[in-house]
mmCIF file of C-alpha atoms in Angstrom:
data_model
loop_
_atom_site.group_PDB
_atom_site.id
_atom_site.type_symbol
_atom_site.label_atom_id
_atom_site.label_comp_id
_atom_site.label_asym_id
_atom_site.label_seq_id
_atom_site.Cartn_x
_atom_site.Cartn_y
_atom_site.Cartn_z
ATOM 1 C CA MET A 436 81.708 106.343 128.804
ATOM 2 C CA ALA A 437 78.605 104.223 130.588
ATOM 3 C CA THR A 438 78.837 101.217 128.219
ATOM 4 C CA ASN A 439 82.730 100.571 129.488
ATOM 5 C CA ARG A 440 81.903 100.492 133.086
ATOM 6 C CA PRO A 441 80.343 96.699 132.677
ATOM 7 C CA ASN A 442 82.987 95.742 130.645
ATOM 8 C CA LYS A 443 85.730 97.245 132.960
ATOM 9 C CA LEU A 444 83.905 95.611 135.916
ATOM 10 C CA LEU A 445 83.580 91.753 133.688
ATOM 11 C CA GLY A 446 87.197 92.266 133.764
ATOM 12 C CA TYR A 447 88.207 93.006 136.962
ATOM 13 C CA LEU A 448 85.791 90.015 138.262
ATOM 14 C CA GLU A 449 88.348 88.098 135.706
ATOM 15 C CA SER A 450 91.257 89.507 137.085
ATOM 16 C CA ARG A 451 93.759 87.482 138.415
ATOM 17 C CA LYS A 452 93.809 89.916 141.446
ATOM 18 C CA ASN A 453 90.107 89.212 142.239
ATOM 19 C CA LEU A 454 90.383 85.540 142.068
ATOM 20 C CA THR A 455 93.393 85.436 144.094
ATOM 21 C CA GLY A 456 91.830 87.602 146.780
ATOM 22 C CA SER A 457 88.253 85.991 146.866
ATOM 23 C CA ALA A 458 90.255 82.712 147.453
ATOM 24 C CA CYS A 459 91.579 84.541 150.209
ATOM 25 C CA GLY A 460 88.653 85.463 151.701
ATOM 26 C CA ILE A 461 87.243 82.185 151.433
ATOM 27 C CA VAL A 462 89.544 81.171 153.694
ATOM 28 C CA GLY A 463 88.700 84.166 156.054
ATOM 29 C CA LEU A 464 84.801 82.710 155.812
ATOM 30 C CA ALA A 465 86.459 79.312 157.224
ATOM 31 C CA LEU A 466 88.378 80.802 159.889
ATOM 32 C CA THR A 467 84.639 82.906 160.601
ATOM 33 C CA PHE A 468 83.122 79.020 161.039
ATOM 34 C CA ALA A 469 85.774 78.030 162.537
ATOM 35 C CA GLY A 470 85.596 80.227 165.012
ATOM 36 C CA ALA A 471 89.190 81.901 164.574
ATOM 37 C CA ALA A 472 88.138 85.218 163.998
ATOM 38 C CA GLY A 473 85.496 86.157 166.043
ATOM 39 C CA PRO A 474 83.857 89.126 166.218
ATOM 40 C CA TYR A 475 85.940 90.830 163.792
ATOM 41 C CA TRP A 476 85.619 88.741 161.332
ATOM 42 C CA PRO A 477 84.601 91.121 159.175
ATOM 43 C CA VAL A 478 87.738 92.479 159.016
ATOM 44 C CA VAL A 479 89.629 89.082 158.921
ATOM 45 C CA VAL A 480 87.836 88.409 155.478
ATOM 46 C CA ALA A 481 88.321 91.885 153.859
ATOM 47 C CA GLY A 482 92.121 91.846 155.234
ATOM 48 C CA LEU A 483 92.387 88.690 153.527
ATOM 49 C CA TYR A 484 91.261 89.788 150.886
ATOM 50 C CA GLY A 485 92.835 92.958 150.073
ATOM 51 C CA ALA A 486 96.297 90.639 150.731
ATOM 52 C CA GLY A 487 95.302 88.378 148.411
ATOM 53 C CA ALA A 488 94.664 90.972 145.697
ATOM 54 C CA LEU A 489 98.378 92.618 146.451
ATOM 55 C CA VAL A 490 100.585 89.580 146.365
ATOM 56 C CA ALA A 491 98.325 88.014 142.769
ATOM 57 C CA PRO A 492 100.745 88.622 139.821
ATOM 58 C CA PRO A 493 99.638 91.350 137.649
ATOM 59 C CA GLU A 494 97.159 90.888 134.486
ATOM 60 C CA ARG A 495 99.620 90.545 131.234
ATOM 61 C CA PRO A 496 98.242 92.336 128.298
ATOM 62 C CA PRO A 497 97.736 90.360 125.442
ATOM 63 C CA VAL A 498 100.448 90.198 122.647
ATOM 64 C CA PRO A 499 99.871 92.030 119.172
ATOM 65 C CA ASP A 500 98.600 89.532 116.901
ATOM 66 C CA PHE A 501 100.907 90.934 113.803
ATOM 67 C CA PRO A 502 101.019 88.660 110.724
ATOM 68 C CA ASP A 503 103.667 85.994 110.186
ATOM 69 C CA PRO A 504 106.177 85.905 107.770
ATOM 70 C CA SER A 505 104.527 83.577 105.527
ATOM 71 C CA ALA A 506 101.618 86.303 105.718
ATOM 72 C CA GLN A 507 103.641 89.324 104.628
ATOM 73 C CA LEU A 508 105.312 87.429 102.037
ATOM 74 C CA ASP A 509 101.285 86.528 100.646
ATOM 75 C CA GLU A 510 100.868 89.982 100.738
ATOM 76 C CA LEU A 511 104.516 90.642 99.327
ATOM 77 C CA ARG A 512 103.113 88.699 96.281
ATOM 78 C CA GLY A 513 99.937 90.123 95.584
ATOM 79 C CA ASP A 514 101.857 93.893 95.293
ATOM 80 C CA PHE A 515 104.618 92.324 93.446
ATOM 81 C CA ALA A 516 101.778 91.061 90.952
ATOM 82 C CA LYS A 517 100.583 94.500 90.684
ATOM 83 C CA LEU A 518 104.356 96.038 90.038
ATOM 84 C CA ARG A 519 104.668 93.549 87.234
ATOM 85 C CA VAL A 520 101.679 94.895 85.435
ATOM 86 C CA TYR A 521 102.357 98.355 86.074
ATOM 87 C CA LEU A 522 105.738 97.663 84.397
ATOM 88 C CA THR A 523 104.343 95.925 81.158
ATOM 89 C CA ASP A 524 102.736 99.223 80.372
ATOM 90 C CA ILE A 525 106.238 101.189 80.581
ATOM 91 C CA GLU A 526 108.118 101.754 77.398
ATOM 92 C CA LEU A 527 112.142 101.586 78.892
ATOM 93 C CA PRO A 528 115.223 101.517 76.613
ATOM 94 C CA PRO A 529 116.380 98.125 75.382
ATOM 95 C CA ALA A 530 119.268 98.364 78.414
ATOM 96 C CA ALA A 531 117.478 99.197 81.123
ATOM 97 C CA ALA A 532 114.417 96.985 80.085
ATOM 98 C CA GLY A 533 117.013 94.058 80.301
ATOM 99 C CA ARG A 534 118.420 95.369 83.602
ATOM 100 C CA LEU A 535 114.637 95.563 84.993
ATOM 101 C CA THR A 536 113.620 91.778 83.848
ATOM 102 C CA GLU A 537 117.110 90.300 85.179
ATOM 103 C CA LEU A 538 115.826 91.853 88.437
ATOM 104 C CA THR A 539 111.981 90.684 88.321
ATOM 105 C CA ASP A 540 113.095 87.447 87.153
ATOM 106 C CA LEU A 541 115.541 86.971 90.434
ATOM 107 C CA LEU A 542 112.261 88.391 92.458
ATOM 108 C CA THR A 543 110.178 85.936 91.126
ATOM 109 C CA ALA A 544 112.085 83.332 92.080
ATOM 110 C CA LEU A 545 112.776 84.664 95.552
ATOM 111 C CA LEU A 546 109.022 85.190 95.982
ATOM 112 C CA ASP A 547 107.685 82.012 94.338
ATOM 113 C CA PRO A 548 105.763 79.750 97.210
ATOM 114 C CA GLY A 549 108.591 76.938 97.859
ATOM 115 C CA TRP A 550 111.098 75.961 99.938
ATOM 116 C CA VAL A 551 112.700 79.234 99.284
ATOM 117 C CA ALA A 552 110.582 81.474 100.283
ATOM 118 C CA GLU A 553 110.203 79.119 103.500
ATOM 119 C CA VAL A 554 114.006 80.352 103.900
ATOM 120 C CA LEU A 555 112.803 83.765 103.301
ATOM 121 C CA ALA A 556 110.511 83.867 105.517
ATOM 122 C CA GLN A 557 113.008 83.244 108.619
ATOM 123 C CA ASP A 558 114.539 86.454 107.768
ATOM 124 C CA PRO A 559 112.814 89.008 108.615
ATOM 125 C CA GLU A 560 115.849 91.945 107.354
ATOM 126 C CA GLY A 561 115.030 90.186 103.510
ATOM 127 C CA VAL A 562 111.534 90.285 103.664
ATOM 128 C CA HIS A 563 112.110 93.844 104.543
ATOM 129 C CA ALA A 564 114.606 94.574 101.759
ATOM 130 C CA LEU A 565 112.190 92.560 98.888
ATOM 131 C CA SER A 566 109.718 94.368 100.474
ATOM 132 C CA ARG A 567 111.130 98.105 99.876
ATOM 133 C CA ALA A 568 112.240 97.321 96.828
ATOM 134 C CA VAL A 569 108.863 95.799 95.431
ATOM 135 C CA ARG A 570 106.900 98.626 97.254
ATOM 136 C CA GLN A 571 109.147 101.735 96.933
ATOM 137 C CA ASP A 572 112.551 101.327 95.597
ATOM 138 C CA ILE A 573 111.369 99.799 92.065
ATOM 139 C CA PRO A 574 108.430 101.845 90.952
ATOM 140 C CA GLU A 575 110.305 104.687 92.174
ATOM 141 C CA ALA A 576 113.033 104.184 89.918
ATOM 142 C CA VAL A 577 110.522 103.708 87.047
ATOM 143 C CA ASP A 578 108.083 106.934 87.801
ATOM 144 C CA THR A 579 111.021 108.936 88.007
ATOM 145 C CA PHE A 580 112.788 107.759 84.696
ATOM 146 C CA VAL A 581 109.153 108.361 82.769
ATOM 147 C CA ARG A 582 108.864 111.758 84.003
ATOM 148 C CA THR A 583 112.247 113.356 83.775
ATOM 149 C CA ARG A 584 112.570 111.973 80.363
ATOM 150 C CA TRP A 585 109.671 114.013 79.644
ATOM 151 C CA TRP A 586 111.729 116.756 80.631
ATOM 152 C CA THR A 587 114.509 116.236 78.702
ATOM 153 C CA ARG A 588 112.710 116.563 75.564
ATOM 154 C CA LEU A 589 112.410 119.875 76.072
ATOM 155 C CA ALA A 590 116.052 120.248 77.355
ATOM 156 C CA PRO A 591 118.124 118.294 75.048
ATOM 157 C CA GLY A 592 121.766 117.521 76.205
ATOM 158 C CA THR A 593 121.488 116.380 79.493
ATOM 159 C CA GLU A 594 122.402 113.845 81.004
ATOM 160 C CA PRO A 595 120.296 111.036 79.399
ATOM 161 C CA PRO A 596 117.740 109.980 82.122
ATOM 162 C CA GLU A 597 118.151 105.774 80.901
ATOM 163 C CA ARG A 598 121.418 106.255 82.321
ATOM 164 C CA HIS A 599 120.458 106.902 85.806
ATOM 165 C CA LEU A 600 117.435 104.292 85.488
ATOM 166 C CA GLU A 601 120.301 101.586 84.437
ATOM 167 C CA ARG A 602 122.596 102.365 87.747
ATOM 168 C CA GLN A 603 119.275 102.008 89.966
ATOM 169 C CA LEU A 604 118.217 98.734 88.481
ATOM 170 C CA CYS A 605 121.911 97.565 89.465
ATOM 171 C CA VAL A 606 121.901 98.464 92.489
ATOM 172 C CA LEU A 607 118.975 96.806 93.193
ATOM 173 C CA HIS A 608 119.413 93.746 91.193
ATOM 174 C CA SER A 609 123.188 93.086 93.205
ATOM 175 C CA GLU A 610 120.985 93.928 96.902
ATOM 176 C CA ALA A 611 118.711 90.955 95.876
ATOM 177 C CA ARG A 612 121.689 88.850 94.291
ATOM 178 C CA SER A 613 123.086 89.466 97.570
ATOM 179 C CA LEU A 614 119.756 88.476 99.746
ATOM 180 C CA ALA A 615 119.950 85.317 97.348
ATOM 181 C CA THR A 616 123.411 84.869 98.452
ATOM 182 C CA THR A 617 122.812 85.029 102.458
ATOM 183 C CA LEU A 618 119.776 82.358 101.950
ATOM 184 C CA HIS A 619 121.838 80.089 100.268
ATOM 185 C CA GLU A 620 124.907 80.219 102.577
ATOM 186 C CA ALA A 621 122.536 80.083 105.724
ATOM 187 C CA GLU A 622 121.155 76.788 103.796
ATOM 188 C CA ALA A 623 124.631 75.812 103.403
ATOM 189 C CA ARG A 624 125.270 76.039 106.426
ATOM 190 C CA ARG A 625 122.580 74.027 107.768
ATOM 191 C CA GLN A 626 123.529 71.022 105.878
ATOM 192 C CA GLU A 627 127.009 71.037 107.093
ATOM 193 C CA SER A 628 125.720 71.245 110.558
ATOM 194 C CA HIS A 629 123.734 68.559 110.106
ATOM 195 C CA THR A 630 126.916 66.886 108.240
ATOM 196 C CA ARG A 631 128.539 67.099 111.715
ATOM 197 C CA TYR A 632 125.772 66.034 113.644
ATOM 198 C CA LEU A 633 125.588 62.690 111.859
ATOM 199 C CA GLU A 634 129.395 62.308 112.216
ATOM 200 C CA ASP A 635 129.709 62.988 115.795
ATOM 201 C CA ARG A 636 126.668 60.415 116.756
ATOM 202 C CA SER A 637 128.097 57.831 115.095
#
């Protein structure tokens, strides 16, 4: 607790309230030396300091330093690389494996550094959707399939778990494809806007 007091004192000395109050107090001292304050100069100086401290704008706390979208994509690429290593150790049925390959190829195209990732970085919702797919949806879908397949061997005759996995991967692929379409449409609108700008300028 004692170590915080010097920091608080230093923070107040550097605050806008103290600086503004001190400037007004200096005005009071100037009035004193000019003979305008009379014998009540301490009251005048203190009053001007207090008035200056009151009218000073409040301190603005610093904005939290969150990672920018590019840094978020860099972290997501690292997690996607971990996911792909994990998926290489999973044996899937051919149909599900094909669906998963289509999905990971599309995610690779969206996350690869370049102009596509630059467009993606301007879409926080898109970054969130990819993050959810890479860090939650795909690992959970595959892991649930692996665990359910083991139980199915003990209780044959139930619905094959690969059907659920294929359906889940289809949904995730559709979401990723929808994101790619949204990014493409944004670039198309940008191109159209530039065309109109050039035509209007002419």
